[in-house]
XYZ file of C-alpha atoms in Angstrom:
382
model
C -36.695 -35.426 -30.382
C -33.278 -34.714 -29.933
C -31.875 -30.941 -31.105
C -30.393 -30.832 -34.436
C -32.725 -33.886 -36.071
C -34.131 -32.882 -39.503
C -37.660 -31.575 -39.669
C -40.446 -34.123 -40.428
C -44.066 -34.150 -41.621
C -46.452 -36.865 -40.564
C -49.867 -36.319 -42.085
C -52.770 -38.864 -41.443
C -55.479 -38.039 -43.401
C -59.467 -37.990 -41.960
C -61.161 -41.317 -41.411
C -64.130 -42.859 -40.123
C -62.224 -44.528 -37.213
C -59.225 -41.825 -36.755
C -61.691 -39.050 -37.216
C -60.159 -35.402 -38.163
C -56.839 -35.259 -40.146
C -54.003 -34.872 -38.354
C -50.467 -33.137 -38.829
C -47.450 -33.877 -36.482
C -44.667 -31.664 -36.913
C -41.204 -32.864 -35.766
C -37.452 -31.793 -35.954
C -35.768 -28.439 -37.004
C -37.611 -26.297 -39.349
C -34.406 -24.171 -40.434
C -32.797 -23.318 -43.511
C -30.742 -26.278 -43.539
C -33.656 -28.460 -43.941
C -35.607 -26.206 -46.213
C -35.458 -28.494 -49.122
C -36.525 -31.532 -47.843
C -39.443 -30.083 -45.843
C -40.579 -28.517 -49.052
C -40.670 -31.813 -50.946
C -42.577 -33.442 -47.807
C -44.807 -30.620 -47.815
C -45.604 -30.697 -51.649
C -48.306 -33.376 -51.577
C -50.538 -31.860 -48.627
C -53.201 -29.445 -49.383
C -52.115 -25.474 -48.727
C -53.432 -24.239 -46.380
C -54.705 -27.231 -44.594
C -58.621 -27.262 -43.697
C -59.281 -25.583 -40.592
C -60.393 -28.772 -38.812
C -56.750 -30.295 -39.108
C -55.476 -31.157 -35.636
C -51.796 -29.947 -35.432
C -49.078 -31.713 -33.215
C -46.278 -29.483 -32.185
C -45.024 -31.463 -29.216
C -41.928 -32.686 -31.051
C -41.003 -29.407 -33.022
C -37.743 -28.645 -32.791
C -35.881 -25.101 -33.394
C -37.584 -22.582 -36.067
C -35.665 -20.042 -38.005
C -37.512 -17.693 -40.531
C -37.156 -20.150 -43.111
C -39.117 -22.552 -41.250
C -41.761 -20.290 -40.337
C -42.503 -19.204 -43.793
C -43.140 -22.859 -44.561
C -45.650 -23.073 -41.725
C -47.449 -19.831 -42.803
C -47.719 -21.450 -46.506
C -48.838 -24.708 -44.859
C -51.316 -23.397 -42.372
C -52.291 -20.001 -43.617
C -52.281 -16.465 -41.778
C -55.250 -17.114 -39.443
C -54.254 -20.532 -38.195
C -50.260 -19.307 -37.558
C -51.746 -16.360 -35.783
C -53.642 -18.499 -33.430
C -50.871 -20.829 -32.935
C -48.464 -18.387 -32.122
C -50.700 -17.226 -29.273
C -51.136 -20.748 -27.822
C -48.651 -20.692 -25.012
C -49.188 -24.636 -24.573
C -48.124 -25.625 -28.141
C -44.869 -23.712 -28.622
C -42.312 -21.857 -26.583
C -42.051 -18.378 -26.076
C -39.451 -17.700 -28.939
C -40.944 -19.781 -31.261
C -44.520 -17.889 -30.708
C -42.423 -14.490 -31.264
C -40.824 -15.556 -34.350
C -44.175 -16.954 -35.943
C -45.742 -13.729 -34.968
C -43.235 -11.638 -36.681
C -43.207 -13.795 -39.649
C -46.769 -13.887 -40.249
C -47.000 -9.790 -39.892
C -44.132 -9.514 -42.574
C -45.755 -11.824 -45.061
C -49.175 -10.317 -44.782
C -48.127 -6.508 -44.797
C -49.734 -4.704 -47.456
C -47.679 -4.252 -50.557
C -46.214 -1.067 -51.072
C -48.151 1.150 -53.268
C -46.442 1.593 -56.593
C -45.124 5.103 -57.720
C -47.471 6.809 -59.817
C -45.915 6.979 -63.605
C -43.859 10.157 -63.722
C -45.063 13.039 -65.949
C -42.164 15.192 -67.203
C -43.709 18.234 -67.569
C -45.164 17.932 -63.949
C -41.758 17.116 -62.385
C -40.299 20.208 -64.004
C -43.145 22.618 -62.802
C -42.681 20.828 -59.461
C -38.994 21.687 -59.558
C -39.427 25.275 -60.657
C -42.025 25.635 -57.623
C -39.504 24.299 -55.019
C -36.878 26.538 -56.457
C -39.155 29.622 -56.382
C -39.910 28.411 -52.592
C -36.234 28.182 -51.595
C -35.385 31.795 -53.427
C -38.518 33.139 -51.500
C -37.078 31.860 -48.193
C -33.626 33.336 -48.879
C -35.358 36.646 -49.691
C -37.195 36.567 -46.638
C -34.075 35.648 -44.360
C -32.045 38.160 -46.161
C -34.322 41.072 -45.504
C -34.535 39.963 -41.797
C -31.232 40.194 -41.480
C -30.793 43.545 -42.970
C -33.241 44.982 -40.799
C -31.212 43.380 -37.874
C -28.233 45.084 -38.976
C -29.507 48.593 -39.594
C -31.227 48.180 -36.251
C -27.969 47.302 -34.527
C -26.608 50.161 -36.465
C -29.056 52.426 -35.393
C -28.435 51.856 -31.596
C -24.854 52.062 -31.681
C -24.774 55.384 -33.916
C -24.983 57.592 -30.699
C -22.569 55.419 -28.759
C -18.981 55.855 -30.331
C -17.350 54.069 -27.324
C -18.725 50.911 -28.340
C -17.560 51.219 -32.077
C -15.007 48.397 -32.881
C -12.552 50.770 -34.772
C -9.586 48.198 -34.421
C -11.473 45.560 -35.833
C -12.603 47.855 -38.611
C -9.300 49.162 -39.572
C -8.020 45.638 -39.778
C -11.113 44.570 -42.219
C -10.534 47.542 -44.302
C -7.063 46.530 -44.709
C -7.927 43.053 -45.928
C -10.922 44.041 -48.044
C -9.316 47.348 -49.562
C -5.673 47.503 -49.720
C -5.100 43.944 -50.131
C -7.206 43.696 -53.233
C -5.940 46.434 -55.041
C -3.713 44.801 -57.210
C -6.075 42.108 -58.574
C -8.794 44.964 -59.421
C -6.159 47.223 -60.907
C -5.097 44.073 -63.024
C -8.482 42.690 -64.119
C -9.961 46.052 -65.109
C -6.686 47.265 -66.612
C -6.893 44.185 -68.801
C -10.803 44.310 -69.555
C -10.280 47.954 -70.438
C -7.725 47.011 -73.065
C -10.130 44.228 -74.495
C -12.942 47.118 -74.752
C -10.576 49.301 -76.573
C -9.668 46.669 -78.810
C -13.245 45.762 -79.412
C -14.280 49.330 -80.142
C -11.210 49.824 -82.360
C -12.075 46.742 -84.291
C -15.831 47.546 -84.892
C -15.594 51.588 -85.261
C -12.364 51.842 -87.569
C -14.783 50.199 -90.052
C -17.010 53.027 -90.081
C -14.102 55.674 -89.761
C -15.107 56.491 -86.187
C -12.102 55.331 -84.238
C -12.279 58.474 -82.070
C -15.424 57.051 -80.492
C -13.408 54.291 -78.941
C -12.830 56.983 -76.285
C -16.121 57.360 -75.276
C -16.841 53.635 -75.434
C -14.222 53.035 -72.815
C -14.788 56.037 -70.701
C -18.611 55.691 -70.830
C -18.523 51.702 -70.015
C -15.855 51.951 -67.357
C -17.395 55.219 -65.543
C -20.829 54.162 -65.502
C -20.645 50.233 -65.362
C -17.987 48.198 -65.554
C -15.543 49.837 -62.969
C -18.048 49.242 -59.959
C -19.391 45.914 -61.553
C -16.110 44.478 -61.911
C -14.899 45.649 -58.559
C -18.097 44.322 -56.904
C -17.899 41.086 -58.599
C -14.320 40.650 -57.247
C -15.320 41.631 -53.840
C -17.874 39.247 -53.710
C -15.935 36.078 -54.857
C -13.016 37.460 -52.732
C -14.394 38.824 -49.661
C -17.753 37.270 -49.213
C -16.421 33.880 -49.129
C -13.958 35.213 -46.592
C -16.387 36.502 -44.359
C -18.823 33.272 -44.727
C -15.711 31.248 -43.961
C -14.409 33.071 -40.972
C -17.944 33.423 -39.168
C -18.779 29.726 -40.012
C -15.637 28.298 -38.515
C -16.830 30.368 -35.552
C -19.655 28.879 -35.459
C -18.807 25.317 -36.139
C -16.269 25.973 -33.017
C -19.158 27.296 -30.892
C -17.472 30.581 -30.750
C -20.430 32.431 -31.384
C -22.411 30.819 -28.642
C -19.642 31.402 -26.330
C -20.046 35.015 -27.406
C -23.862 35.082 -26.388
C -23.018 33.208 -23.097
C -20.811 36.352 -22.327
C -23.449 38.848 -22.862
C -22.066 39.948 -26.455
C -23.800 40.673 -29.497
C -22.322 38.963 -32.492
C -23.942 41.212 -34.912
C -22.421 44.398 -33.112
C -19.133 42.234 -32.772
C -18.758 40.368 -36.002
C -20.979 42.046 -38.428
C -21.022 45.541 -38.352
C -16.997 46.047 -38.744
C -17.225 43.644 -41.875
C -20.105 45.621 -43.074
C -18.455 49.399 -42.345
C -15.212 48.101 -43.504
C -16.844 47.042 -46.979
C -18.686 50.222 -47.166
C -15.573 52.327 -47.532
C -13.320 49.453 -49.803
C -15.585 48.961 -52.595
C -16.000 52.971 -53.663
C -12.236 53.076 -53.334
C -11.627 49.713 -55.473
C -14.375 50.989 -57.752
C -12.455 54.231 -58.145
C -9.156 51.972 -58.956
C -11.121 50.174 -61.207
C -12.448 52.783 -63.322
C -8.956 54.446 -63.653
C -7.236 51.289 -64.377
C -9.859 50.635 -67.351
C -9.311 54.073 -68.635
C -5.415 53.465 -68.427
C -5.838 50.208 -70.279
C -8.068 51.963 -72.852
C -5.789 54.695 -73.112
C -2.784 52.548 -73.779
C -4.602 50.230 -76.510
C -5.741 53.737 -78.187
C -2.113 54.993 -78.251
C -0.722 51.900 -79.698
C -3.715 50.892 -82.015
C -5.208 54.001 -83.058
C -2.627 56.384 -82.645
C -4.645 58.610 -80.326
C -2.472 60.399 -78.167
C -2.884 60.201 -74.174
C -3.787 63.941 -74.322
C -6.014 63.620 -76.946
C -7.612 60.608 -75.045
C -8.014 62.814 -71.900
C -9.290 65.623 -73.621
C -12.085 63.548 -75.282
C -12.814 62.270 -71.963
C -13.061 65.669 -70.440
C -15.465 67.093 -73.398
C -17.504 64.180 -74.033
C -18.006 62.498 -70.857
C -20.364 64.144 -68.206
C -19.446 64.120 -64.499
C -22.716 62.443 -63.716
C -21.863 59.131 -65.042
C -18.888 58.803 -62.832
C -21.227 59.721 -60.101
C -23.576 57.001 -60.919
C -21.149 54.587 -61.117
C -19.728 55.280 -57.652
C -23.318 55.885 -56.236
C -23.629 52.023 -56.879
C -20.637 50.941 -54.909
C -22.043 51.397 -51.245
C -25.151 49.376 -52.490
C -23.129 46.692 -53.790
C -20.976 46.495 -50.593
C -23.833 46.557 -48.224
C -25.470 43.675 -49.924
C -22.172 41.773 -50.370
C -20.939 41.992 -46.721
C -24.659 41.076 -45.391
C -24.973 37.895 -47.823
C -21.647 36.996 -46.622
C -22.162 36.902 -42.739
C -25.535 35.949 -43.137
C -24.316 32.732 -44.800
C -21.856 32.126 -42.225
C -24.493 32.389 -39.274
C -26.344 29.473 -41.188
C -23.595 27.025 -40.790
C -24.648 24.174 -39.140
C -21.072 23.042 -37.196
C -19.346 20.838 -40.094
C -16.558 21.284 -42.439
C -18.975 20.586 -45.413
C -21.467 23.066 -44.102
C -18.651 25.539 -44.343
C -17.881 24.931 -47.783
C -21.624 24.866 -49.175
C -22.518 28.180 -47.511
C -19.253 29.859 -48.608
C -20.300 28.723 -52.200
C -23.942 29.797 -51.645
C -22.582 33.351 -50.407
C -20.384 33.816 -53.660
C -23.134 32.702 -55.888
C -25.703 34.793 -54.057
C -23.392 37.868 -54.023
C -22.548 37.646 -57.668
C -26.161 37.299 -58.117
C -27.613 40.000 -56.511
C -24.773 42.526 -57.639
C -25.955 41.603 -61.271
C -29.565 41.991 -60.878
C -29.261 45.197 -58.725
C -26.869 46.619 -61.580
C -29.354 45.792 -64.112
C -32.321 47.468 -62.313
C -30.154 50.623 -61.534
C -29.099 50.700 -65.120
C -32.977 50.582 -66.252
C -33.750 53.169 -63.461
C -31.489 55.521 -64.841
C -32.603 55.201 -68.362
C -35.819 55.725 -67.620
C -34.923 58.951 -65.606
C -32.747 60.111 -68.476
C -29.805 60.020 -66.419
């Protein structure tokens, strides 16, 4: 039969004279003739009895639509047997029938179990805890690597990167002074306003000086400076190192026999170890100046009286405690920023994601460590 002719089905039932039932397939069994073939197959029993003889000598082209009709008509076993018979069909037809038979008889996908809101919440919490544990483990490992490098280079002054250290010190300390001073000045003014509003009701306005002095010397000065540095400097460290990793510059350093931790991490860590204590001192001074200004304008407390109250009521240990936390915050912020930079995988999106992660982790760690330090000092009676 010539190519392009419509598919035909000729059925001859079983009889005593003709013998077993016989089915003759001819023409093209394609999507264009699907409706007509469906009408022709409607009266036939599906699937056909196993003893039915199938004549495919005049069968033309077959596509997936025609193969699915043959699957319905013949059944899975008969269609698979036909697809293996090299004398009945051409190789392309046999391959198509075999693929359609396997697809149609594939086991159905198991239904997803009904969701349980409580279990899903617990699973999400568990995944979050695992992620936090992995981040903590990586951070501890990187801290150990940095400390090991410091111990190795401590007795080798010729390998200290003083130029890089000075450049990073300028960026992290000097360039951050204006924003730190302005913010802490405004926060000091706000704290003084709050103290004046509350304490004036009890005739204790003079204690506003103590409130401002205690809060900034012990907590707010270092904490606000650390948070600003975490948002400003940790993100810069991550973006710088991440861009170098994306451009394969860190791999080039390793090929040249240079240690990336020694070259990139230590100058940044050392610079921030000096920068944050200086910024914390600036923050304390600016906060006290903001409180002094509000006390002078709103409470008629002269600047000399303000300074006298601070000197007589606030012990030196509060200033020491506040300043002692600054190097710890600085080390953690620098290490987190550098570690996230080394995690960048090579794309601009990865640089952005790890920069955001560095800022979030740094601020989180700073606040957690500050809270733990406050509890420790309270228990020690300091």
